[in-house]
Amino acid sequence: MASQSKEDYIKVLYKLEQENKVVSTNDIASFLKMKASSVSDMLKKLAMEEYIDYTKYKGAKLTKKGVSKALSIIRKHRLWETFLVNHLKFKWDQVHDIAEQLEHIDSDQLIDKLDHFLNYPKSDPHGDPIPGKNGEIINLGHTPLNELNLMDNGSIAAIKKGTPSFLQYMDKLGIELGTKIKVIDKIEFDKSLEIKIHNKSIHLSQEVAQNILIKI
Amino acid sequence: MASQSKEDYIKVLYKLEQENKVVSTNDIASFLKMKASSVSDMLKKLAMEEYIDYTKYKGAKLTKKGVSKALSIIRKHRLWETFLVNHLKFKWDQVHDIAEQLEHIDSDQLIDKLDHFLNYPKSDPHGDPIPGKNGEIINLGHTPLNELNLMDNGSIAAIKKGTPSFLQYMDKLGIELGTKIKVIDKIEFDKSLEIKIHNKSIHLSQEVAQNILIKI
DNA sequence: TTAAATATTTAGCCGTGTCTAAAAATTTAT
DNA sequence: ATAAATTTTTAGACACGGCTAAATATTTAA
Ligand SMILES: [Mn+2]
Ligand SMILES: [Mn+2]
Ligand SMILES: [Mn+2]
Ligand SMILES: [Mn+2]
């Protein structure tokens, strides 16, 4: 199997590909807090093992094999997060680092049984979809809160930015998955907005609103 | 924290110390299937980090710090095994290798919560005691089956040798934790014995009987 | 008590995954 | 179209945790 380190690279490649088409050495380096030279070395190895297509100076892109590897790691990560929150009673802001370790445990049978134990969850505690055993991933068609129109209604479907501090801010605002919201004002000036939630009105910066995904 | 590799050495040191007083390089090497030279290198490092007392050519012995580290790894290993069997429905012969990986996950909070979730089990699926949070380990005072006297009664308390093939043999014999047994014959010649179990009489070699621990 | 056998350590090598510094390629600005 | 800035790769180093072969210490047997 791919080493823990390689698995982390593959996961980052996948994440960054969602945003761009092709991923640059520097992007990976800054995401992983490593030096570009280290990334460059590793890209060569990943290309050799056919996890990525890579042309020097031109960036990298996951192959079929790479995507499928990425999805299997993400699947494991999100299933473990679900276990940690639903059964061990962790808070949603506490599970990421632990799942970051657990995702590397190598046993298909373990994941099958964990999935069964959890009752085949479709999404994790942050609302992110859990890829299926064969890499099927459901696009849940959510909309970033800042893209809603005035007076639109919806419910919180997922939190995009999963850092502890962002999640803790969500807690403070009373935002959790399923919470109903309504857009009651959009401030043109700074793209911030006012929403009604739990019958109270709160103000959110664009930065924050972008990271809250809504089911309309 | 100590690397995965170092943790495995420490665990082996602990295990081998149960049998001998001081542990030799070769013992560790053959247990870990590594070369003595590699072990020799590692012992130097473990001594440097004060996990062991080590005098060249004289063997190694865990320090207080080393024992406490060993117990914490064993605690994790056995709690995870308990989870795998009791909740994920693994068989007792399937969990060792997975726990071998899980035992290295680094999070005190995780283990506390797992322990709570499992309802503070005292022993694992093989009957081995689970060390407490502070390293307390209960000696359950079990007797190897081969040391029982003729006509002694008892129940299966633990299986010492946890290899899949040995455990599968136990399954075939109908031996599980709690099963009642009675010694109905002891063969002087080869130290084998005949026991009554589930109302049937079966014959066990000394080698096998040694690895079955009994609560009288 | 010496010699042979065995156990252990040392020396030197290798793959992995990181780093720094320097070179080279690409992109951006003039 | 150059030159400057930026990005990326290469070169060379290092720590880790393995290995083989050779040296050395210890134990066992003559
Ligand atoms: Mn990870
Ligand atoms: Mn998540
Ligand atoms: Mn292990
Ligand atoms: Mn066990």
Short mmCIF file of C-alpha atoms (C1' of nucleotides) and ligand atoms in Angstrom, two decimals:
data_model
loop_
_atom_site.label_atom_id
_atom_site.label_comp_id
_atom_site.label_asym_id
_atom_site.label_seq_id
_atom_site.Cartn_x
_atom_site.Cartn_y
_atom_site.Cartn_z
CA MET A 1 0.00 0.00 0.00
CA ALA A 2 0.93 3.64 -0.31
CA SER A 3 2.68 5.06 2.73
CA GLN A 4 0.87 7.40 5.09
CA SER A 5 2.77 10.25 3.56
CA LYS A 6 1.78 9.36 0.01
CA GLU A 7 -1.82 8.98 1.07
CA ASP A 8 -1.78 12.49 2.47
CA TYR A 9 -0.40 13.86 -0.79
CA ILE A 10 -3.05 12.03 -2.77
CA LYS A 11 -5.79 13.44 -0.57
CA VAL A 12 -4.49 16.97 -1.03
CA LEU A 13 -4.23 16.47 -4.77
CA TYR A 14 -7.87 15.47 -4.77
CA LYS A 15 -8.93 18.42 -2.68
CA LEU A 16 -7.03 20.95 -4.76
CA GLU A 17 -8.28 19.47 -8.01
CA GLN A 18 -11.83 20.26 -6.93
CA GLU A 19 -10.91 23.92 -7.17
CA ASN A 20 -8.42 24.07 -10.01
CA LYS A 21 -8.02 21.75 -12.95
CA VAL A 22 -4.37 20.94 -12.48
CA VAL A 23 -2.48 21.28 -9.24
CA SER A 24 0.79 23.15 -8.78
CA THR A 25 3.74 22.16 -6.68
CA ASN A 26 3.48 25.27 -4.56
CA ASP A 27 -0.20 24.76 -3.83
CA ILE A 28 0.51 21.33 -2.45
CA ALA A 29 3.52 22.56 -0.54
CA SER A 30 1.65 25.35 1.19
CA PHE A 31 -1.28 23.10 1.97
CA LEU A 32 0.93 20.42 3.49
CA LYS A 33 3.31 22.96 5.05
CA MET A 34 6.24 21.43 3.29
CA LYS A 35 8.88 22.78 1.00
CA ALA A 36 8.26 22.84 -2.74
CA SER A 37 11.36 20.75 -3.27
CA SER A 38 9.95 17.96 -1.14
CA VAL A 39 6.73 18.07 -3.08
CA SER A 40 8.59 17.98 -6.33
CA ASP A 41 10.37 14.83 -5.22
CA MET A 42 7.18 13.19 -4.12
CA LEU A 43 5.32 14.05 -7.32
CA LYS A 44 7.95 12.13 -9.23
CA LYS A 45 7.32 9.09 -7.05
CA LEU A 46 3.55 9.35 -7.28
CA ALA A 47 3.84 9.60 -11.05
CA MET A 48 6.06 6.53 -11.09
CA GLU A 49 3.41 4.62 -9.18
CA GLU A 50 0.77 5.97 -11.57
CA TYR A 51 -1.27 7.80 -8.99
CA ILE A 52 -0.84 11.03 -10.96
CA ASP A 53 -0.10 12.34 -14.42
CA TYR A 54 2.76 14.71 -14.04
CA THR A 55 4.77 16.81 -16.44
CA LYS A 56 7.65 18.72 -15.00
CA TYR A 57 6.83 22.38 -14.49
CA LYS A 58 3.26 21.76 -15.63
CA GLY A 59 1.63 20.43 -12.49
CA ALA A 60 -0.07 17.19 -11.53
CA LYS A 61 -3.45 15.55 -11.92
CA LEU A 62 -4.70 12.37 -10.34
CA THR A 63 -5.15 9.35 -12.58
CA LYS A 64 -8.16 7.04 -12.30
CA LYS A 65 -6.11 5.00 -9.86
CA GLY A 66 -5.24 8.16 -7.93
CA VAL A 67 -8.82 9.37 -7.69
CA SER A 68 -9.97 6.01 -6.51
CA LYS A 69 -7.25 5.94 -3.88
CA ALA A 70 -8.20 9.45 -2.75
CA LEU A 71 -11.85 8.51 -2.45
CA SER A 72 -11.04 5.47 -0.39
CA ILE A 73 -9.03 7.58 2.06
CA ILE A 74 -11.77 10.21 2.24
CA ARG A 75 -14.30 7.46 2.79
CA LYS A 76 -12.31 6.14 5.70
CA HIS A 77 -11.77 9.61 7.13
CA ARG A 78 -15.46 10.46 7.08
CA LEU A 79 -16.65 7.12 8.37
CA TRP A 80 -14.28 7.42 11.32
CA GLU A 81 -15.45 10.98 11.99
CA THR A 82 -18.99 9.70 12.02
CA PHE A 83 -18.06 7.02 14.51
CA LEU A 84 -16.26 9.49 16.72
CA VAL A 85 -19.16 11.91 16.86
CA ASN A 86 -22.13 9.55 16.85
CA HIS A 87 -20.78 6.86 19.13
CA LEU A 88 -17.85 8.19 21.10
CA LYS A 89 -19.57 11.55 21.67
CA PHE A 90 -16.85 13.76 20.37
CA LYS A 91 -17.81 17.26 19.26
CA TRP A 92 -17.61 17.98 15.55
CA ASP A 93 -14.65 20.29 16.06
CA GLN A 94 -12.58 17.61 17.80
CA VAL A 95 -12.53 14.79 15.32
CA HIS A 96 -10.50 15.93 12.39
CA ASP A 97 -7.01 15.23 13.70
CA ILE A 98 -7.94 11.84 15.02
CA ALA A 99 -9.59 10.87 11.74
CA GLU A 100 -6.46 12.11 10.04
CA GLN A 101 -4.67 9.20 11.72
CA LEU A 102 -7.42 6.62 11.52
CA GLU A 103 -7.87 7.12 7.77
CA HIS A 104 -4.55 5.35 7.22
CA ILE A 105 -5.49 2.11 8.94
CA ASP A 106 -5.28 -0.57 6.31
CA SER A 107 -8.11 -3.08 6.36
CA ASP A 108 -10.96 -3.28 3.90
CA GLN A 109 -12.87 -5.55 6.19
CA LEU A 110 -12.61 -3.02 8.99
CA ILE A 111 -14.14 -0.31 6.87
CA ASP A 112 -16.92 -2.54 5.59
CA LYS A 113 -17.83 -3.48 9.12
CA LEU A 114 -17.54 0.05 10.40
CA ASP A 115 -19.81 1.23 7.59
CA HIS A 116 -22.34 -1.43 8.55
CA PHE A 117 -22.07 -0.59 12.23
CA LEU A 118 -22.73 3.08 11.45
CA ASN A 119 -25.70 2.06 9.33
CA TYR A 120 -24.27 3.18 6.01
CA PRO A 121 -24.20 6.91 6.63
CA LYS A 122 -24.42 9.15 3.58
CA SER A 123 -22.60 12.11 5.10
CA ASP A 124 -20.22 12.87 7.91
CA PRO A 125 -20.69 15.13 10.96
CA HIS A 126 -19.75 18.16 8.88
CA GLY A 127 -22.28 17.35 6.18
CA ASP A 128 -19.69 16.12 3.71
CA PRO A 129 -20.75 13.17 1.58
CA ILE A 130 -19.16 9.79 2.32
CA PRO A 131 -17.91 8.07 -0.83
CA GLY A 132 -19.23 4.55 -1.33
CA LYS A 133 -17.18 1.41 -1.34
CA ASN A 134 -16.56 1.73 -5.06
CA GLY A 135 -15.90 5.44 -4.97
CA GLU A 136 -19.41 6.60 -5.83
CA ILE A 137 -19.80 10.06 -4.43
CA ILE A 138 -23.14 11.80 -4.36
CA ASN A 139 -23.25 15.44 -5.26
CA LEU A 140 -25.75 16.71 -2.79
CA GLY A 141 -26.28 19.89 -4.78
CA HIS A 142 -25.75 22.34 -1.97
CA THR A 143 -25.41 26.07 -2.39
CA PRO A 144 -22.99 28.31 -0.52
CA LEU A 145 -24.99 30.57 1.75
CA ASN A 146 -23.63 33.72 0.12
CA GLU A 147 -25.17 32.69 -3.21
CA LEU A 148 -28.70 32.63 -1.87
CA ASN A 149 -31.08 35.41 -2.85
CA LEU A 150 -32.86 37.78 -0.54
CA MET A 151 -35.67 36.07 1.34
CA ASP A 152 -34.54 32.59 0.28
CA ASN A 153 -35.14 29.86 2.83
CA GLY A 154 -33.02 26.80 3.39
CA SER A 155 -31.35 24.59 5.93
CA ILE A 156 -27.74 24.13 6.87
CA ALA A 157 -26.44 21.14 4.91
CA ALA A 158 -22.71 21.20 5.43
CA ILE A 159 -19.82 23.22 6.77
CA LYS A 160 -17.13 23.51 4.13
CA LYS A 161 -14.29 24.76 6.29
CA GLY A 162 -13.82 22.17 8.96
CA THR A 163 -11.25 23.85 11.20
CA PRO A 164 -11.92 23.71 14.92
CA SER A 165 -12.15 27.48 15.24
CA PHE A 166 -14.63 27.81 12.40
CA LEU A 167 -16.76 25.00 13.79
CA GLN A 168 -16.64 26.57 17.24
CA TYR A 169 -17.85 29.81 15.72
CA MET A 170 -20.74 27.88 14.19
CA ASP A 171 -21.55 26.50 17.63
CA LYS A 172 -21.58 29.99 19.06
CA LEU A 173 -23.97 31.13 16.36
CA GLY A 174 -26.21 28.15 17.04
CA ILE A 175 -25.60 26.82 13.57
CA GLU A 176 -25.73 23.06 13.20
CA LEU A 177 -26.64 20.66 10.44
CA GLY A 178 -30.35 20.92 9.68
CA THR A 179 -30.82 24.35 11.22
CA LYS A 180 -33.36 26.38 9.21
CA ILE A 181 -32.29 29.78 7.94
CA LYS A 182 -33.67 32.64 5.90
CA VAL A 183 -31.74 35.39 4.16
CA ILE A 184 -33.19 38.66 5.36
CA ASP A 185 -30.65 41.12 4.02
CA LYS A 186 -27.76 41.18 1.58
CA ILE A 187 -25.28 44.00 2.01
CA GLU A 188 -23.96 44.93 -1.40
CA PHE A 189 -21.03 46.89 0.00
CA ASP A 190 -19.07 44.00 1.51
CA LYS A 191 -21.16 41.02 0.33
CA SER A 192 -22.01 40.22 3.92
CA LEU A 193 -25.51 39.15 4.83
CA GLU A 194 -28.09 38.99 7.52
CA ILE A 195 -29.90 35.76 8.19
CA LYS A 196 -32.71 34.69 10.44
CA ILE A 197 -31.88 31.61 12.47
CA HIS A 198 -33.68 30.22 15.52
CA ASN A 199 -35.85 33.31 15.17
CA LYS A 200 -32.93 35.61 15.75
CA SER A 201 -31.19 37.67 13.15
CA ILE A 202 -27.43 37.38 12.79
CA HIS A 203 -24.88 38.98 10.57
CA LEU A 204 -22.30 36.97 8.62
CA SER A 205 -19.33 38.10 6.58
CA GLN A 206 -19.02 36.84 3.04
CA GLU A 207 -15.98 34.82 4.05
CA VAL A 208 -18.08 32.97 6.59
CA ALA A 209 -21.15 32.61 4.40
CA GLN A 210 -19.09 31.00 1.64
CA ASN A 211 -18.23 28.19 3.99
CA ILE A 212 -21.77 27.34 4.95
CA LEU A 213 -23.56 25.12 2.49
CA ILE A 214 -27.31 25.26 2.22
CA LYS A 215 -30.02 22.91 1.07
CA ILE A 216 -32.67 25.12 -0.42
CA MET B 1 5.80 10.53 20.77
CA ALA B 2 7.69 7.34 20.13
CA SER B 3 7.48 6.14 16.56
CA GLN B 4 5.36 3.16 15.63
CA SER B 5 8.51 1.14 15.35
CA LYS B 6 9.73 2.09 18.80
CA GLU B 7 6.33 1.33 20.26
CA ASP B 8 6.50 -2.16 18.80
CA TYR B 9 9.91 -2.72 20.35
CA ILE B 10 8.68 -1.53 23.72
CA LYS B 11 5.74 -3.88 23.55
CA VAL B 12 7.98 -6.82 22.76
CA LEU B 13 10.35 -5.88 25.55
CA TYR B 14 7.41 -5.95 27.93
CA LYS B 15 6.19 -9.29 26.66
CA LEU B 16 9.59 -10.94 26.84
CA GLU B 17 10.26 -9.54 30.30
CA GLN B 18 7.23 -11.44 31.57
CA GLU B 19 9.10 -14.64 30.83
CA ASN B 20 12.73 -13.78 31.49
CA LYS B 21 14.16 -11.14 33.76
CA VAL B 22 16.31 -9.37 31.21
CA VAL B 23 15.79 -9.50 27.48
CA SER B 24 18.42 -10.40 24.92
CA THR B 25 18.99 -8.84 21.54
CA ASN B 26 18.38 -12.11 19.75
CA ASP B 27 15.09 -12.74 21.51
CA ILE B 28 13.78 -9.43 20.34
CA ALA B 29 15.14 -9.96 16.86
CA SER B 30 13.52 -13.31 16.41
CA PHE B 31 10.24 -12.09 17.83
CA LEU B 32 10.13 -9.08 15.54
CA LYS B 33 11.62 -10.99 12.63
CA MET B 34 14.43 -8.54 12.32
CA LYS B 35 18.17 -8.83 12.32
CA ALA B 36 20.04 -8.66 15.60
CA SER B 37 22.05 -5.73 14.29
CA SER B 38 18.89 -3.69 13.78
CA VAL B 39 17.76 -4.50 17.27
CA SER B 40 21.11 -3.54 18.67
CA ASP B 41 20.81 -0.12 17.01
CA MET B 42 17.33 0.40 18.30
CA LEU B 43 18.20 -0.60 21.85
CA LYS B 44 20.74 2.18 21.87
CA LYS B 45 18.07 4.67 20.88
CA LEU B 46 15.54 3.37 23.37
CA ALA B 47 18.15 3.62 26.09
CA MET B 48 18.91 7.19 25.04
CA GLU B 49 15.24 8.05 25.41
CA GLU B 50 15.19 6.27 28.76
CA TYR B 51 12.63 3.66 27.85
CA ILE B 52 15.09 0.93 28.79
CA ASP B 53 18.14 0.25 30.89
CA TYR B 54 20.67 -1.24 28.60
CA THR B 55 24.22 -2.41 29.02
CA LYS B 56 25.99 -3.57 25.93
CA TYR B 57 26.14 -7.34 25.69
CA LYS B 58 24.06 -7.63 28.85
CA GLY B 59 20.54 -7.15 27.52
CA ALA B 60 17.79 -4.67 28.15
CA LYS B 61 15.08 -4.02 30.72
CA LEU B 62 12.27 -1.51 30.58
CA THR B 63 12.48 1.47 32.90
CA LYS B 64 9.44 2.79 34.79
CA LYS B 65 8.83 5.04 31.83
CA GLY B 66 9.18 2.09 29.46
CA VAL B 67 6.77 -0.12 31.38
CA SER B 68 4.23 2.63 31.52
CA LYS B 69 4.56 3.19 27.78
CA ALA B 70 4.18 -0.55 27.15
CA LEU B 71 1.06 -0.73 29.28
CA SER B 72 -0.51 2.18 27.48
CA ILE B 73 0.05 0.50 24.12
CA ILE B 74 -1.28 -2.81 25.41
CA ARG B 75 -4.28 -0.99 26.84
CA LYS B 76 -5.02 0.54 23.48
CA HIS B 77 -4.49 -2.75 21.68
CA ARG B 78 -6.91 -4.61 23.92
CA LEU B 79 -9.56 -1.91 23.98
CA TRP B 80 -9.56 -1.81 20.20
CA GLU B 81 -9.79 -5.61 20.03
CA THR B 82 -12.77 -5.43 22.33
CA PHE B 83 -14.41 -2.86 20.10
CA LEU B 84 -13.74 -4.91 16.99
CA VAL B 85 -15.25 -8.07 18.43
CA ASN B 86 -18.09 -6.68 20.52
CA HIS B 87 -19.30 -3.97 18.20
CA LEU B 88 -18.00 -4.60 14.71
CA LYS B 89 -18.63 -8.34 14.98
CA PHE B 90 -15.18 -9.53 14.08
CA LYS B 91 -14.21 -13.02 15.16
CA TRP B 92 -11.55 -13.26 17.85
CA ASP B 93 -9.05 -14.66 15.37
CA GLN B 94 -9.39 -11.67 13.02
CA VAL B 95 -8.64 -8.74 15.23
CA HIS B 96 -5.01 -8.95 16.12
CA ASP B 97 -3.47 -7.41 13.02
CA ILE B 98 -5.96 -4.58 12.92
CA ALA B 99 -5.41 -3.78 16.59
CA GLU B 100 -1.71 -3.90 15.84
CA GLN B 101 -2.26 -0.79 13.73
CA LEU B 102 -4.91 0.89 15.86
CA GLU B 103 -2.78 0.67 19.00
CA HIS B 104 -0.52 3.37 17.56
CA ILE B 105 -3.20 6.02 17.13
CA ASP B 106 -2.18 8.89 19.33
CA SER B 107 -5.01 10.47 21.31
CA ASP B 108 -5.63 10.09 25.01
CA GLN B 109 -9.11 11.47 24.64
CA LEU B 110 -9.91 8.85 22.04
CA ILE B 111 -8.93 6.05 24.37
CA ASP B 112 -10.82 7.50 27.31
CA LYS B 113 -13.95 7.77 25.24
CA LEU B 114 -13.50 4.35 23.70
CA ASP B 115 -13.08 2.86 27.16
CA HIS B 116 -16.29 4.56 28.25
CA PHE B 117 -18.13 3.45 25.12
CA LEU B 118 -17.06 -0.13 25.77
CA ASN B 119 -18.19 0.19 29.36
CA TYR B 120 -14.77 -0.11 30.96
CA PRO B 121 -14.04 -3.72 30.04
CA LYS B 122 -11.65 -5.60 32.31
CA SER B 123 -10.42 -8.04 29.69
CA ASP B 124 -10.20 -8.37 25.94
CA PRO B 125 -11.77 -10.97 23.62
CA HIS B 126 -8.92 -13.38 24.35
CA GLY B 127 -9.33 -13.04 28.10
CA ASP B 128 -6.26 -10.86 28.54
CA PRO B 129 -6.57 -8.14 31.18
CA ILE B 130 -6.85 -4.56 29.97
CA PRO B 131 -4.50 -2.22 31.82
CA GLY B 132 -6.16 0.80 33.38
CA LYS B 133 -5.57 4.39 32.43
CA ASN B 134 -2.72 4.66 34.91
CA GLY B 135 -1.22 1.31 34.06
CA GLU B 136 -2.89 -0.72 36.79
CA ILE B 137 -3.07 -4.28 35.59
CA ILE B 138 -5.03 -6.92 37.42
CA ASN B 139 -3.49 -10.32 37.80
CA LEU B 140 -6.47 -12.54 37.28
CA GLY B 141 -4.67 -15.51 38.79
CA HIS B 142 -5.33 -17.96 36.05
CA THR B 143 -3.74 -21.38 35.76
CA PRO B 144 -2.48 -22.98 32.57
CA LEU B 145 -4.69 -25.96 31.80
CA ASN B 146 -1.75 -28.37 31.89
CA GLU B 147 -1.13 -27.51 35.53
CA LEU B 148 -4.55 -28.62 36.67
CA ASN B 149 -4.85 -31.88 38.60
CA LEU B 150 -6.89 -34.88 37.64
CA MET B 151 -10.61 -34.27 38.09
CA ASP B 152 -10.15 -30.53 38.61
CA ASN B 153 -12.95 -28.35 37.29
CA GLY B 154 -12.64 -24.89 35.87
CA SER B 155 -13.66 -22.57 33.12
CA ILE B 156 -11.74 -21.17 30.19
CA ALA B 157 -10.46 -17.74 31.23
CA ALA B 158 -8.03 -16.76 28.52
CA ILE B 159 -6.16 -17.97 25.47
CA LYS B 160 -2.50 -17.20 25.83
CA LYS B 161 -1.40 -17.78 22.26
CA GLY B 162 -3.50 -15.44 20.15
CA THR B 163 -2.51 -16.51 16.65
CA PRO B 164 -5.36 -16.97 14.18
CA SER B 165 -4.60 -20.64 13.68
CA PHE B 166 -4.55 -21.40 17.39
CA LEU B 167 -7.78 -19.49 17.92
CA GLN B 168 -9.39 -21.30 15.01
CA TYR B 169 -8.38 -24.57 16.59
CA MET B 170 -10.08 -23.42 19.78
CA ASP B 171 -13.21 -22.70 17.75
CA LYS B 172 -13.10 -26.17 16.28
CA LEU B 173 -12.84 -27.67 19.73
CA GLY B 174 -15.76 -25.57 20.92
CA ILE B 175 -13.55 -23.75 23.39
CA GLU B 176 -14.52 -20.21 24.15
CA LEU B 177 -14.18 -17.91 27.13
CA GLY B 178 -16.33 -19.16 29.97
CA THR B 179 -16.62 -22.71 28.69
CA LYS B 180 -16.62 -25.20 31.60
CA ILE B 181 -14.06 -27.95 31.57
CA LYS B 182 -12.96 -30.88 33.69
CA VAL B 183 -9.69 -32.75 33.56
CA ILE B 184 -10.54 -36.40 33.15
CA ASP B 185 -7.15 -37.85 32.34
CA LYS B 186 -3.53 -36.83 32.47
CA ILE B 187 -1.16 -38.81 30.32
CA GLU B 188 2.18 -39.00 32.03
CA PHE B 189 4.02 -40.12 28.93
CA ASP B 190 3.69 -36.95 26.85
CA LYS B 191 2.04 -34.61 29.38
CA SER B 192 -1.04 -34.47 27.21
CA LEU B 193 -4.48 -34.57 28.76
CA GLU B 194 -8.07 -35.46 28.30
CA ILE B 195 -10.75 -32.97 29.25
CA LYS B 196 -14.49 -32.99 29.36
CA ILE B 197 -16.06 -30.05 27.60
CA HIS B 198 -19.66 -29.59 26.48
CA ASN B 199 -20.09 -33.12 27.77
CA LYS B 200 -17.67 -34.48 25.26
CA SER B 201 -14.18 -35.67 25.98
CA ILE B 202 -11.30 -34.25 23.97
CA HIS B 203 -7.62 -34.81 23.95
CA LEU B 204 -5.10 -31.92 24.09
CA SER B 205 -1.35 -31.92 23.71
CA GLN B 206 0.71 -30.29 26.42
CA GLU B 207 1.70 -27.58 23.96
CA VAL B 208 -1.95 -26.70 23.49
CA ALA B 209 -2.92 -27.05 27.14
CA GLN B 210 -0.18 -24.62 28.17
CA ASN B 211 -1.83 -21.93 26.12
CA ILE B 212 -5.24 -22.27 27.66
CA LEU B 213 -5.69 -20.44 30.94
CA ILE B 214 -8.23 -21.64 33.45
CA LYS B 215 -10.16 -20.08 36.25
CA ILE B 216 -10.54 -22.80 38.82
"C1'" DT C 1 41.97 -23.22 30.58
"C1'" DT C 2 42.01 -22.78 26.11
"C1'" DA C 3 39.45 -23.31 21.80
"C1'" DA C 4 35.24 -23.33 19.40
"C1'" DA C 5 30.63 -21.82 19.03
"C1'" DT C 6 27.38 -18.38 19.72
"C1'" DA C 7 25.68 -13.79 20.65
"C1'" DT C 8 26.19 -9.03 20.08
"C1'" DT C 9 27.87 -4.92 18.29
"C1'" DT C 10 30.03 -1.98 14.77
"C1'" DA C 11 30.78 -0.35 10.11
"C1'" DG C 12 28.98 0.74 6.11
"C1'" DC C 13 25.07 0.64 2.86
"C1'" DC C 14 20.24 1.60 1.32
"C1'" DG C 15 15.26 3.51 0.67
"C1'" DT C 16 12.03 6.89 2.43
"C1'" DG C 17 10.79 11.44 3.24
"C1'" DT C 18 12.19 15.66 4.68
"C1'" DC C 19 15.28 20.04 4.29
"C1'" DT C 20 18.43 24.10 2.24
"C1'" DA C 21 20.77 26.19 -1.42
"C1'" DA C 22 21.48 26.66 -6.11
"C1'" DA C 23 20.09 26.09 -10.93
"C1'" DA C 24 16.71 26.20 -14.44
"C1'" DA C 25 12.17 27.03 -16.41
"C1'" DT C 26 8.12 29.73 -16.65
"C1'" DT C 27 5.39 33.74 -16.02
"C1'" DT C 28 4.85 38.64 -15.47
"C1'" DA C 29 6.06 43.30 -16.04
"C1'" DT C 30 8.47 46.87 -18.39
"C1'" DA D 1 11.26 41.40 -26.55
"C1'" DT D 2 13.81 41.66 -22.67
"C1'" DA D 3 14.43 41.69 -17.95
"C1'" DA D 4 12.80 40.73 -13.50
"C1'" DA D 5 10.14 38.01 -10.52
"C1'" DT D 6 8.32 33.76 -9.44
"C1'" DT D 7 7.90 28.90 -9.61
"C1'" DT D 8 9.80 24.57 -9.97
"C1'" DT D 9 13.37 21.30 -10.12
"C1'" DT D 10 17.96 19.50 -8.99
"C1'" DA D 11 21.86 18.66 -5.98
"C1'" DG D 12 23.37 17.44 -1.84
"C1'" DA D 13 22.53 16.67 3.11
"C1'" DC D 14 20.29 14.38 7.06
"C1'" DA D 15 17.40 11.38 10.36
"C1'" DC D 16 15.10 7.08 10.58
"C1'" DG D 17 14.86 2.26 10.51
"C1'" DG D 18 16.03 -1.44 8.07
"C1'" DC D 19 20.04 -4.75 6.00
"C1'" DT D 20 24.79 -7.50 5.29
"C1'" DA D 21 29.39 -8.41 6.50
"C1'" DA D 22 32.95 -8.06 9.63
"C1'" DA D 23 34.70 -7.40 14.28
"C1'" DT D 24 34.37 -8.31 19.06
"C1'" DA D 25 32.54 -10.16 23.43
"C1'" DT D 26 30.54 -13.86 25.87
"C1'" DT D 27 29.36 -18.53 26.68
"C1'" DT D 28 30.05 -23.39 26.12
"C1'" DA D 29 32.66 -27.41 25.34
"C1'" DA D 30 37.03 -29.92 25.10
MN MN E 1 -3.65 11.69 7.28
MN MN E 2 -15.49 15.88 7.96
MN MN E 3 1.92 -2.38 16.29
MN MN E 4 -5.90 -9.87 22.69
#
